[in-house]
Amino acid sequence: MASKDRAAKSAGFGSKLGFVLAAAGSAVGLGNIWRFPYLAAKYGGGIFLLIYLILAVTFGFSLMITEIAIGRRTGKSVIGAYSSINRHFRPLNLLAAAVPVIITPYYCVIGGWVLKYLCTYAAGQGSTAAGDGAFFTGFIGSAGQPAVFFLVFLLLTAAVVMLGVEKGIERISKFMMPVLVLLTVGIAVYTLTLDGASAGVKYYLLPNFEGFTFAKLLKTAAAAMGQLFYSMSLAMGIMVTYGSYMRKDDSLEQSVRQIEIFDTGIAVLAGLIIVPAVFVFSGGDAAALNAGPGLMFITLPNVFEAMAGGRIIGTAFFLLVALAAMTSSISLMETVVSIIMEKFHVKRLAACVTTLLICLTLGMLSVLGYSVWSGVKVIGMQFLDFFDFISNNIMMPVVALLTCLLIGWVAKPRYVEEEVLVSQKKFSARALLSVMLKFVCPVCMIIILLTPFVTEI
Ligand code: PFF
């Protein structure tokens, strides 16, 4: 089969470092900074961390190396990759291609919210964002401003994608990722020196077994699995696309390990920023951490308001979030652009313009869903929540499940192994990959798919 496979695309990453930084940029996003810390705090701190780490090196590793191997071996984006392995899997091409089309627009809408906060802090007006949340609800409830910030974020993303893989994505990742790491470490060091921060660190890192039952353990594992998926940019076509741009002589196994270390490291550090800070300024009230989505846009501004140097830390923090969101939105948009280029045989510019138009239309639905059309609901949800729900809770687990069936049972794990061995002598995780793809990952996917319904009941 290998002889029939195409080599990696002519347009691609120029170096292994470029590939790893771009893929890590995709993985490190809003999920790490906003979602991970509050999930960890909610699900028993250290226990969540431990389960997450175990899942990252087993389940996450297997799915990520599989997706990158599929991309590199077929040289295609998701719209052609799966069916070129087995023609019966053509529907999977379409399903996987639909995921980034749904996610990119609303991700850019949230990116716009982050830009608004960054501008507010940089202009020295961070105090206006503090309070009971009126600033946030007032902002997203006014159609004009969120639309403008969404547009700016979208155009910035598109500008990078338009420049291409090596000149745009690789170059910007090599600049943005080191800045992102420096900001994360710098802010974490600062918040850890705050008086009383150690109680927050203990709450975040030490396992809390109080009232911990088997049912709770299952719930924690399901939450960790869902987060892993989200965080590692799996089942949304990104890793297949980036894999198709990867050089044939760079080690797949080593690259995946490095991406994982990056992604998990930034998530854990983000928790070290947020949990102790919120803990200190809420007077040790753990409930403040359960603010969910409001944590970043409502709780944190209050924390910065009360903090010495809050203006600088607030600006640095929202710059960090904006960079993380931008490198992720770039990867999402590149995935859509590569699908359009491949499917319709058009040039990058035409594909970018088409993608922009799709994003504008779907993104405006999310923007207006909080303002003029707040009365309109899709299965009881606002547009943005609906897009998030069908992509993350339904389509992505199904894509991952079908990928496991395709590679675990139809093409066999050998398919991945052969691609790994193109660039290294030995594949140490061979047995792990096989067990994961055949048995563990499919069961995990079914658990993720069923959890929302079971918890409803
Ligand atoms: N992995 C990125 C993050 O953690 O934010 C990107 C991403 C995840 C985008 C999930 C969209 C999504 F639904």
CSV table of C-alpha atoms and ligand atoms in Angstrom, one decimal:
chain,number,residue,atom,x,y,z
A,1,MET,CA,0.0,0.0,0.0
A,2,ALA,CA,2.9,2.3,0.8
A,3,SER,CA,4.0,2.6,-2.8
A,4,LYS,CA,0.6,3.9,-3.8
A,5,ASP,CA,0.7,6.7,-1.1
A,6,ARG,CA,1.6,10.1,-2.2
A,7,ALA,CA,4.6,11.8,-0.6
A,8,ALA,CA,4.0,14.8,1.6
A,9,LYS,CA,2.7,17.8,-0.2
A,10,SER,CA,5.1,20.2,-2.0
A,11,ALA,CA,3.8,23.0,0.1
A,12,GLY,CA,4.6,22.2,3.7
A,13,PHE,CA,6.6,22.9,6.8
A,14,GLY,CA,10.2,23.7,6.3
A,15,SER,CA,11.5,22.2,9.6
A,16,LYS,CA,10.5,19.8,12.3
A,17,LEU,CA,10.5,22.7,14.8
A,18,GLY,CA,8.1,24.6,12.6
A,19,PHE,CA,5.8,21.7,12.4
A,20,VAL,CA,5.9,21.0,16.2
A,21,LEU,CA,5.3,24.7,17.0
A,22,ALA,CA,2.5,25.1,14.6
A,23,ALA,CA,0.7,21.9,15.8
A,24,ALA,CA,1.4,22.9,19.4
A,25,GLY,CA,0.0,26.3,18.6
A,26,SER,CA,-3.1,24.6,17.3
A,27,ALA,CA,-3.5,22.5,20.4
A,28,VAL,CA,-2.8,25.3,22.9
A,29,GLY,CA,-5.8,27.5,22.8
A,30,LEU,CA,-8.9,28.7,24.7
A,31,GLY,CA,-9.2,25.1,25.9
A,32,ASN,CA,-6.0,25.2,27.9
A,33,ILE,CA,-6.4,28.6,29.5
A,34,TRP,CA,-10.1,28.9,30.1
A,35,ARG,CA,-11.5,25.3,30.1
A,36,PHE,CA,-8.8,23.2,31.7
A,37,PRO,CA,-8.3,25.2,35.0
A,38,TYR,CA,-12.0,25.3,35.8
A,39,LEU,CA,-12.5,21.6,35.0
A,40,ALA,CA,-9.5,20.6,37.1
A,41,ALA,CA,-10.9,22.7,40.0
A,42,LYS,CA,-14.3,21.3,39.6
A,43,TYR,CA,-13.3,17.6,39.4
A,44,GLY,CA,-11.2,17.2,42.5
A,45,GLY,CA,-7.9,18.9,41.5
A,46,GLY,CA,-5.1,16.5,41.6
A,47,ILE,CA,-7.3,13.5,40.7
A,48,PHE,CA,-8.3,15.2,37.5
A,49,LEU,CA,-4.7,16.1,36.7
A,50,LEU,CA,-3.6,12.5,37.3
A,51,ILE,CA,-6.3,11.0,35.1
A,52,TYR,CA,-5.7,13.6,32.5
A,53,LEU,CA,-2.0,12.9,32.3
A,54,ILE,CA,-2.5,9.1,32.1
A,55,LEU,CA,-5.0,9.6,29.3
A,56,ALA,CA,-2.8,12.1,27.5
A,57,VAL,CA,0.1,9.6,27.1
A,58,THR,CA,-2.1,6.7,26.1
A,59,PHE,CA,-5.4,7.8,24.5
A,60,GLY,CA,-4.4,11.2,23.3
A,61,PHE,CA,-1.0,10.0,22.0
A,62,SER,CA,-2.6,7.2,20.0
A,63,LEU,CA,-5.3,9.4,18.4
A,64,MET,CA,-2.8,12.2,17.6
A,65,ILE,CA,-0.1,10.0,16.0
A,66,THR,CA,-2.8,8.2,14.0
A,67,GLU,CA,-4.2,11.5,12.6
A,68,ILE,CA,-0.8,12.9,11.7
A,69,ALA,CA,0.2,9.6,10.2
A,70,ILE,CA,-3.0,9.5,8.0
A,71,GLY,CA,-2.2,13.0,6.8
A,72,ARG,CA,1.5,12.4,6.1
A,73,ARG,CA,0.9,9.0,4.4
A,74,THR,CA,-2.0,10.0,2.2
A,75,GLY,CA,-0.7,13.6,1.6
A,76,LYS,CA,-4.3,14.7,1.7
A,77,SER,CA,-6.6,16.7,3.9
A,78,VAL,CA,-9.6,15.1,5.5
A,79,ILE,CA,-11.8,15.5,2.4
A,80,GLY,CA,-9.9,12.8,0.6
A,81,ALA,CA,-7.8,11.1,3.2
A,82,TYR,CA,-10.1,8.5,4.7
A,83,SER,CA,-11.6,7.3,1.5
A,84,SER,CA,-8.2,6.9,0.0
A,85,ILE,CA,-7.4,4.3,2.8
A,86,ASN,CA,-10.7,2.5,2.2
A,87,ARG,CA,-13.4,3.7,-0.2
A,88,HIS,CA,-16.3,2.7,2.1
A,89,PHE,CA,-15.2,5.5,4.4
A,90,ARG,CA,-16.1,8.3,2.1
A,91,PRO,CA,-18.9,9.6,4.4
A,92,LEU,CA,-16.2,10.1,7.0
A,93,ASN,CA,-14.4,12.5,4.7
A,94,LEU,CA,-17.5,14.7,4.7
A,95,LEU,CA,-18.3,14.4,8.4
A,96,ALA,CA,-14.7,15.3,9.3
A,97,ALA,CA,-14.6,18.2,6.8
A,98,ALA,CA,-17.8,19.6,8.3
A,99,VAL,CA,-16.3,19.9,11.8
A,100,PRO,CA,-13.8,22.8,11.2
A,101,VAL,CA,-16.4,24.5,9.0
A,102,ILE,CA,-18.7,24.7,12.0
A,103,ILE,CA,-16.0,25.5,14.6
A,104,THR,CA,-13.8,28.1,12.9
A,105,PRO,CA,-16.5,30.8,12.8
A,106,TYR,CA,-17.6,30.6,16.4
A,107,TYR,CA,-14.0,30.2,17.6
A,108,CYS,CA,-13.2,33.5,15.9
A,109,VAL,CA,-16.3,35.1,17.6
A,110,ILE,CA,-14.8,34.2,21.0
A,111,GLY,CA,-11.4,35.3,19.7
A,112,GLY,CA,-13.1,38.7,19.1
A,113,TRP,CA,-14.3,38.8,22.7
A,114,VAL,CA,-10.7,38.2,23.9
A,115,LEU,CA,-9.4,41.1,21.6
A,116,LYS,CA,-12.0,43.4,23.2
A,117,TYR,CA,-10.7,42.5,26.7
A,118,LEU,CA,-7.1,43.0,25.5
A,119,CYS,CA,-7.9,46.4,24.1
A,120,THR,CA,-9.8,47.4,27.3
A,121,TYR,CA,-6.9,46.4,29.5
A,122,ALA,CA,-4.2,47.9,27.3
A,123,ALA,CA,-6.2,51.2,27.3
A,124,GLY,CA,-6.1,51.2,31.1
A,125,GLN,CA,-9.8,50.6,31.4
A,126,GLY,CA,-9.7,47.2,32.9
A,127,SER,CA,-11.7,48.4,35.9
A,128,THR,CA,-14.8,48.8,33.7
A,129,ALA,CA,-14.6,45.0,33.1
A,130,ALA,CA,-14.8,44.3,36.8
A,131,GLY,CA,-18.1,43.9,38.6
A,132,ASP,CA,-21.0,41.6,38.4
A,133,GLY,CA,-20.7,40.7,34.8
A,134,ALA,CA,-22.6,43.7,33.4
A,135,PHE,CA,-19.6,44.6,31.2
A,136,PHE,CA,-19.5,41.2,29.6
A,137,THR,CA,-23.3,40.8,29.0
A,138,GLY,CA,-23.5,44.4,27.9
A,139,PHE,CA,-20.7,43.8,25.4
A,140,ILE,CA,-22.0,40.6,23.8
A,141,GLY,CA,-25.5,41.9,23.9
A,142,SER,CA,-24.7,44.8,21.7
A,143,ALA,CA,-24.4,43.5,18.2
A,144,GLY,CA,-22.0,46.2,16.8
A,145,GLN,CA,-18.9,45.8,18.9
A,146,PRO,CA,-18.7,42.0,19.0
A,147,ALA,CA,-19.2,42.0,15.2
A,148,VAL,CA,-16.3,44.4,14.7
A,149,PHE,CA,-13.9,42.5,17.0
A,150,PHE,CA,-15.0,39.3,15.4
A,151,LEU,CA,-14.2,40.7,12.0
A,152,VAL,CA,-10.8,41.9,13.1
A,153,PHE,CA,-9.9,38.6,14.6
A,154,LEU,CA,-11.1,36.8,11.5
A,155,LEU,CA,-9.1,39.0,9.1
A,156,LEU,CA,-5.9,38.7,11.2
A,157,THR,CA,-6.3,34.9,11.1
A,158,ALA,CA,-7.0,34.9,7.3
A,159,ALA,CA,-4.0,37.2,6.6
A,160,VAL,CA,-1.7,34.5,8.1
A,161,VAL,CA,-3.4,31.6,6.3
A,162,MET,CA,-3.3,33.5,3.0
A,163,LEU,CA,0.5,33.7,3.2
A,164,GLY,CA,0.7,29.9,3.1
A,165,VAL,CA,2.1,27.1,5.3
A,166,GLU,CA,5.8,28.0,5.5
A,167,LYS,CA,5.7,31.8,5.0
A,168,GLY,CA,2.5,32.3,7.1
A,169,ILE,CA,1.7,29.6,9.6
A,170,GLU,CA,5.3,28.4,10.3
A,171,ARG,CA,6.8,31.8,10.6
A,172,ILE,CA,4.1,33.2,12.9
A,173,SER,CA,4.1,30.1,15.1
A,174,LYS,CA,7.9,30.4,15.6
A,175,PHE,CA,7.4,33.9,16.8
A,176,MET,CA,4.1,33.5,18.8
A,177,MET,CA,4.8,30.3,20.6
A,178,PRO,CA,7.9,31.4,22.5
A,179,VAL,CA,6.1,34.7,23.5
A,180,LEU,CA,3.2,32.6,24.7
A,181,VAL,CA,5.4,30.4,26.9
A,182,LEU,CA,7.2,33.4,28.3
A,183,LEU,CA,3.9,35.1,29.2
A,184,THR,CA,2.5,32.0,30.8
A,185,VAL,CA,5.5,31.4,32.9
A,186,GLY,CA,5.9,35.1,33.8
A,187,ILE,CA,2.2,35.5,35.0
A,188,ALA,CA,2.3,32.1,36.8
A,189,VAL,CA,5.4,33.2,38.8
A,190,TYR,CA,3.7,36.4,39.7
A,191,THR,CA,0.4,34.9,40.9
A,192,LEU,CA,2.2,32.3,42.8
A,193,THR,CA,4.0,34.9,44.9
A,194,LEU,CA,0.7,36.5,46.0
A,195,ASP,CA,-0.1,36.2,49.7
A,196,GLY,CA,-2.3,33.1,50.3
A,197,ALA,CA,-1.6,31.6,46.9
A,198,SER,CA,-0.4,28.3,48.4
A,199,ALA,CA,-3.9,27.3,49.6
A,200,GLY,CA,-5.0,27.6,46.0
A,201,VAL,CA,-2.1,25.6,44.7
A,202,LYS,CA,-2.9,22.9,47.2
A,203,TYR,CA,-6.5,22.9,46.2
A,204,TYR,CA,-5.5,22.7,42.5
A,205,LEU,CA,-2.7,20.1,42.8
A,206,LEU,CA,-3.5,17.8,45.7
A,207,PRO,CA,-6.1,15.1,45.1
A,208,ASN,CA,-9.3,15.6,47.0
A,209,PHE,CA,-10.7,12.2,47.9
A,210,GLU,CA,-13.5,13.5,50.1
A,211,GLY,CA,-16.8,12.0,49.0
A,212,PHE,CA,-15.1,10.5,46.0
A,213,THR,CA,-17.2,7.6,44.8
A,214,PHE,CA,-16.9,5.3,41.8
A,215,ALA,CA,-19.6,7.3,40.0
A,216,LYS,CA,-17.5,10.5,40.6
A,217,LEU,CA,-14.5,8.8,39.2
A,218,LEU,CA,-16.3,7.9,36.0
A,219,LYS,CA,-17.6,11.4,35.6
A,220,THR,CA,-14.1,12.8,36.2
A,221,ALA,CA,-12.6,10.4,33.6
A,222,ALA,CA,-15.3,11.4,31.1
A,223,ALA,CA,-14.6,15.1,31.7
A,224,ALA,CA,-10.8,14.5,31.3
A,225,MET,CA,-11.4,12.6,28.1
A,226,GLY,CA,-13.6,15.3,26.6
A,227,GLN,CA,-11.1,17.9,27.6
A,228,LEU,CA,-8.2,16.0,26.1
A,229,PHE,CA,-10.0,15.8,22.8
A,230,TYR,CA,-10.8,19.5,22.8
A,231,SER,CA,-7.3,20.5,23.9
A,232,MET,CA,-5.3,18.4,21.5
A,233,SER,CA,-7.3,19.5,18.5
A,234,LEU,CA,-8.3,16.0,17.7
A,235,ALA,CA,-11.1,14.8,15.3
A,236,MET,CA,-11.4,18.2,13.6
A,237,GLY,CA,-9.2,17.5,10.6
A,238,ILE,CA,-6.4,19.8,11.8
A,239,MET,CA,-3.8,17.1,12.6
A,240,VAL,CA,-4.5,15.2,9.4
A,241,THR,CA,-4.0,18.5,7.4
A,242,TYR,CA,-0.8,19.5,9.3
A,243,GLY,CA,0.4,15.9,8.9
A,244,SER,CA,0.0,16.2,5.2
A,245,TYR,CA,2.4,19.2,5.3
A,246,MET,CA,5.0,17.3,7.5
A,247,ARG,CA,8.4,16.3,6.1
A,248,LYS,CA,8.8,12.6,5.6
A,249,ASP,CA,12.1,12.5,7.4
A,250,ASP,CA,11.0,14.0,10.7
A,251,SER,CA,10.2,11.7,13.6
A,252,LEU,CA,6.4,11.3,14.1
A,253,GLU,CA,6.6,9.8,17.5
A,254,GLN,CA,9.0,12.4,18.9
A,255,SER,CA,6.9,15.2,17.4
A,256,VAL,CA,3.7,14.0,19.0
A,257,ARG,CA,5.4,13.7,22.4
A,258,GLN,CA,6.7,17.3,22.1
A,259,ILE,CA,3.3,18.6,21.1
A,260,GLU,CA,1.7,16.8,24.1
A,261,ILE,CA,4.3,18.2,26.5
A,262,PHE,CA,3.6,21.7,25.2
A,263,ASP,CA,-0.2,21.4,25.3
A,264,THR,CA,-0.3,19.8,28.8
A,265,GLY,CA,2.4,22.0,30.2
A,266,ILE,CA,0.6,25.2,29.2
A,267,ALA,CA,-2.7,23.9,30.5
A,268,VAL,CA,-1.2,23.0,33.9
A,269,LEU,CA,0.5,26.4,34.1
A,270,ALA,CA,-2.7,28.2,33.2
A,271,GLY,CA,-4.3,26.4,36.2
A,272,LEU,CA,-1.4,27.7,38.3
A,273,ILE,CA,-2.3,31.2,37.2
A,274,ILE,CA,-6.0,31.1,37.5
A,275,VAL,CA,-6.8,28.8,40.5
A,276,PRO,CA,-4.6,30.4,43.1
A,277,ALA,CA,-5.4,33.9,41.9
A,278,VAL,CA,-9.2,33.3,42.1
A,279,PHE,CA,-8.7,31.5,45.4
A,280,VAL,CA,-6.8,34.5,46.9
A,281,PHE,CA,-9.3,37.1,45.7
A,282,SER,CA,-12.4,35.2,46.6
A,283,GLY,CA,-11.1,34.6,50.1
A,284,GLY,CA,-10.7,30.8,49.5
A,285,ASP,CA,-14.2,30.4,48.1
A,286,ALA,CA,-13.9,27.4,45.8
A,287,ALA,CA,-17.4,28.1,44.3
A,288,ALA,CA,-15.8,31.1,42.5
A,289,LEU,CA,-13.9,28.6,40.4
A,290,ASN,CA,-17.1,27.0,39.2
A,291,ALA,CA,-18.1,30.0,37.2
A,292,GLY,CA,-17.6,28.0,33.9
A,293,PRO,CA,-17.4,30.1,30.8
A,294,GLY,CA,-17.8,33.3,32.9
A,295,LEU,CA,-14.6,32.6,34.8
A,296,MET,CA,-12.4,34.3,32.2
A,297,PHE,CA,-14.6,37.2,31.3
A,298,ILE,CA,-16.3,37.9,34.6
A,299,THR,CA,-14.4,36.5,37.6
A,300,LEU,CA,-10.8,37.2,36.4
A,301,PRO,CA,-11.4,40.9,35.8
A,302,ASN,CA,-12.4,41.2,39.4
A,303,VAL,CA,-9.2,39.4,40.4
A,304,PHE,CA,-7.1,41.8,38.3
A,305,GLU,CA,-8.9,44.7,39.7
A,306,ALA,CA,-8.0,43.7,43.3
A,307,MET,CA,-4.4,42.8,42.4
A,308,ALA,CA,-1.4,45.1,42.6
A,309,GLY,CA,-0.2,45.6,39.1
A,310,GLY,CA,-3.6,44.3,37.8
A,311,ARG,CA,-3.5,46.5,34.7
A,312,ILE,CA,-0.2,45.0,33.5
A,313,ILE,CA,-1.1,41.4,34.5
A,314,GLY,CA,-4.6,41.8,32.9
A,315,THR,CA,-3.1,43.1,29.7
A,316,ALA,CA,-0.4,40.3,29.6
A,317,PHE,CA,-3.0,37.7,30.4
A,318,PHE,CA,-5.4,38.7,27.6
A,319,LEU,CA,-2.5,39.0,25.2
A,320,LEU,CA,-1.6,35.4,26.1
A,321,VAL,CA,-5.2,34.3,25.5
A,322,ALA,CA,-5.3,36.2,22.2
A,323,LEU,CA,-2.1,34.6,21.0
A,324,ALA,CA,-3.3,31.1,22.0
A,325,ALA,CA,-6.6,31.6,20.3
A,326,MET,CA,-5.0,33.0,17.2
A,327,THR,CA,-2.7,30.1,16.6
A,328,SER,CA,-5.6,27.7,17.0
A,329,SER,CA,-7.9,29.6,14.7
A,330,ILE,CA,-5.1,29.7,12.1
A,331,SER,CA,-5.0,25.9,12.2
A,332,LEU,CA,-8.8,25.6,12.0
A,333,MET,CA,-9.0,28.0,9.0
A,334,GLU,CA,-6.1,26.3,7.3
A,335,THR,CA,-8.0,23.0,7.5
A,336,VAL,CA,-11.0,24.5,5.8
A,337,VAL,CA,-8.8,26.2,3.2
A,338,SER,CA,-7.0,23.0,2.4
A,339,ILE,CA,-10.3,21.1,2.0
A,340,ILE,CA,-11.6,23.7,-0.5
A,341,MET,CA,-8.3,23.8,-2.4
A,342,GLU,CA,-8.3,20.0,-2.7
A,343,LYS,CA,-12.0,19.5,-3.4
A,344,PHE,CA,-12.5,22.3,-5.9
A,345,HIS,CA,-9.0,22.4,-7.3
A,346,VAL,CA,-8.7,26.2,-6.7
A,347,LYS,CA,-5.7,28.3,-5.6
A,348,ARG,CA,-5.1,29.4,-2.0
A,349,LEU,CA,-6.4,32.9,-2.5
A,350,ALA,CA,-9.8,31.7,-3.9
A,351,ALA,CA,-10.1,29.2,-1.1
A,352,CYS,CA,-9.3,31.8,1.5
A,353,VAL,CA,-11.9,34.2,0.2
A,354,THR,CA,-14.5,31.4,0.1
A,355,THR,CA,-13.6,30.4,3.7
A,356,LEU,CA,-13.9,34.0,4.8
A,357,LEU,CA,-17.4,34.3,3.4
A,358,ILE,CA,-18.5,31.1,5.1
A,359,CYS,CA,-17.0,32.2,8.4
A,360,LEU,CA,-18.6,35.6,8.1
A,361,THR,CA,-22.0,34.1,7.6
A,362,LEU,CA,-21.9,31.5,10.3
A,363,GLY,CA,-20.0,33.7,12.7
A,364,MET,CA,-22.5,36.5,12.4
A,365,LEU,CA,-25.2,34.0,13.5
A,366,SER,CA,-23.2,33.4,16.7
A,367,VAL,CA,-22.7,37.2,17.2
A,368,LEU,CA,-26.4,38.1,16.6
A,369,GLY,CA,-27.5,35.1,18.7
A,370,TYR,CA,-26.5,37.0,21.8
A,371,SER,CA,-28.1,40.3,20.7
A,372,VAL,CA,-30.8,40.9,18.1
A,373,TRP,CA,-31.7,37.3,17.7
A,374,SER,CA,-31.4,36.3,21.3
A,375,GLY,CA,-34.9,35.0,21.1
A,376,VAL,CA,-34.0,32.5,18.4
A,377,LYS,CA,-33.0,29.1,19.8
A,378,VAL,CA,-31.9,25.9,18.1
A,379,ILE,CA,-32.9,22.8,20.2
A,380,GLY,CA,-33.0,25.2,23.2
A,381,MET,CA,-29.6,26.7,22.6
A,382,GLN,CA,-28.1,29.9,21.3
A,383,PHE,CA,-26.3,29.6,18.0
A,384,LEU,CA,-22.8,29.6,19.5
A,385,ASP,CA,-23.7,27.0,22.1
A,386,PHE,CA,-25.5,24.9,19.4
A,387,PHE,CA,-22.4,25.0,17.1
A,388,ASP,CA,-20.2,24.1,20.0
A,389,PHE,CA,-22.5,21.2,21.1
A,390,ILE,CA,-23.0,19.5,17.8
A,391,SER,CA,-19.3,19.7,16.9
A,392,ASN,CA,-17.7,18.8,20.3
A,393,ASN,CA,-20.3,16.5,21.8
A,394,ILE,CA,-21.5,14.7,18.7
A,395,MET,CA,-19.5,15.1,15.5
A,396,MET,CA,-16.0,14.9,16.9
A,397,PRO,CA,-16.5,11.7,19.0
A,398,VAL,CA,-18.2,10.1,15.9
A,399,VAL,CA,-15.2,11.1,13.7
A,400,ALA,CA,-12.8,9.7,16.2
A,401,LEU,CA,-14.8,6.5,16.6
A,402,LEU,CA,-14.9,5.9,12.9
A,403,THR,CA,-11.2,6.7,12.6
A,404,CYS,CA,-10.5,4.0,15.2
A,405,LEU,CA,-12.6,1.5,13.3
A,406,LEU,CA,-10.8,2.4,10.1
A,407,ILE,CA,-7.3,2.2,11.4
A,408,GLY,CA,-7.8,-0.3,14.2
A,409,TRP,CA,-9.9,-2.9,12.4
A,410,VAL,CA,-9.9,-2.2,8.6
A,411,ALA,CA,-6.4,-0.9,7.6
A,412,LYS,CA,-4.9,-2.2,10.9
A,413,PRO,CA,-2.5,-0.3,13.2
A,414,ARG,CA,0.2,-1.4,10.9
A,415,TYR,CA,-0.9,1.5,8.7
A,416,VAL,CA,0.3,4.0,11.3
A,417,GLU,CA,3.4,1.9,12.2
A,418,GLU,CA,4.6,1.8,8.6
A,419,GLU,CA,4.4,5.6,8.4
A,420,VAL,CA,6.2,6.0,11.7
A,421,LEU,CA,9.0,3.7,10.6
A,422,VAL,CA,9.6,5.9,7.5
A,423,SER,CA,11.4,8.3,9.7
A,424,GLN,CA,12.7,6.2,12.6
A,425,LYS,CA,14.2,2.8,13.2
A,426,LYS,CA,11.9,1.5,16.0
A,427,PHE,CA,8.4,2.3,17.1
A,428,SER,CA,8.3,1.8,20.8
A,429,ALA,CA,4.6,2.5,21.3
A,430,ARG,CA,3.5,-0.2,18.8
A,431,ALA,CA,1.6,-2.4,21.2
A,432,LEU,CA,0.0,0.5,23.0
A,433,LEU,CA,-1.3,2.0,19.8
A,434,SER,CA,-2.8,-1.3,18.8
A,435,VAL,CA,-4.7,-1.8,22.1
A,436,MET,CA,-5.8,1.8,22.1
A,437,LEU,CA,-7.1,2.0,18.6
A,438,LYS,CA,-8.9,-1.4,18.7
A,439,PHE,CA,-10.4,-1.4,22.1
A,440,VAL,CA,-9.8,1.5,24.5
A,441,CYS,CA,-10.4,4.5,22.3
A,442,PRO,CA,-13.7,3.2,20.8
A,443,VAL,CA,-15.0,2.5,24.3
A,444,CYS,CA,-13.9,6.0,25.4
A,445,MET,CA,-15.7,7.6,22.4
A,446,ILE,CA,-18.9,5.8,23.2
A,447,ILE,CA,-18.6,7.0,26.8
A,448,ILE,CA,-18.1,10.6,25.6
A,449,LEU,CA,-21.1,10.3,23.3
A,450,LEU,CA,-23.4,8.9,25.9
A,451,THR,CA,-22.3,11.1,28.9
A,452,PRO,CA,-24.5,14.1,28.1
A,453,PHE,CA,-27.5,11.9,27.8
A,454,VAL,CA,-26.8,9.8,30.9
A,455,THR,CA,-26.2,12.9,33.0
A,456,GLU,CA,-29.4,14.3,31.7
A,457,ILE,CA,-31.3,11.2,32.9
B,1,PFF,N1,-7.2,22.9,20.8
B,1,PFF,C1,-7.6,24.3,20.8
B,1,PFF,C2,-8.1,24.7,22.1
B,1,PFF,O1,-7.8,24.1,23.1
B,1,PFF,O2,-8.7,25.8,22.2
B,1,PFF,C3,-8.4,24.5,19.6
B,1,PFF,C4,-9.9,24.1,19.6
B,1,PFF,C5,-10.4,23.2,20.4
B,1,PFF,C6,-10.7,24.7,18.8
B,1,PFF,C7,-11.8,22.8,20.4
B,1,PFF,C8,-12.0,24.4,18.8
B,1,PFF,C9,-12.6,23.4,19.6
B,1,PFF,F1,-13.8,23.1,19.5
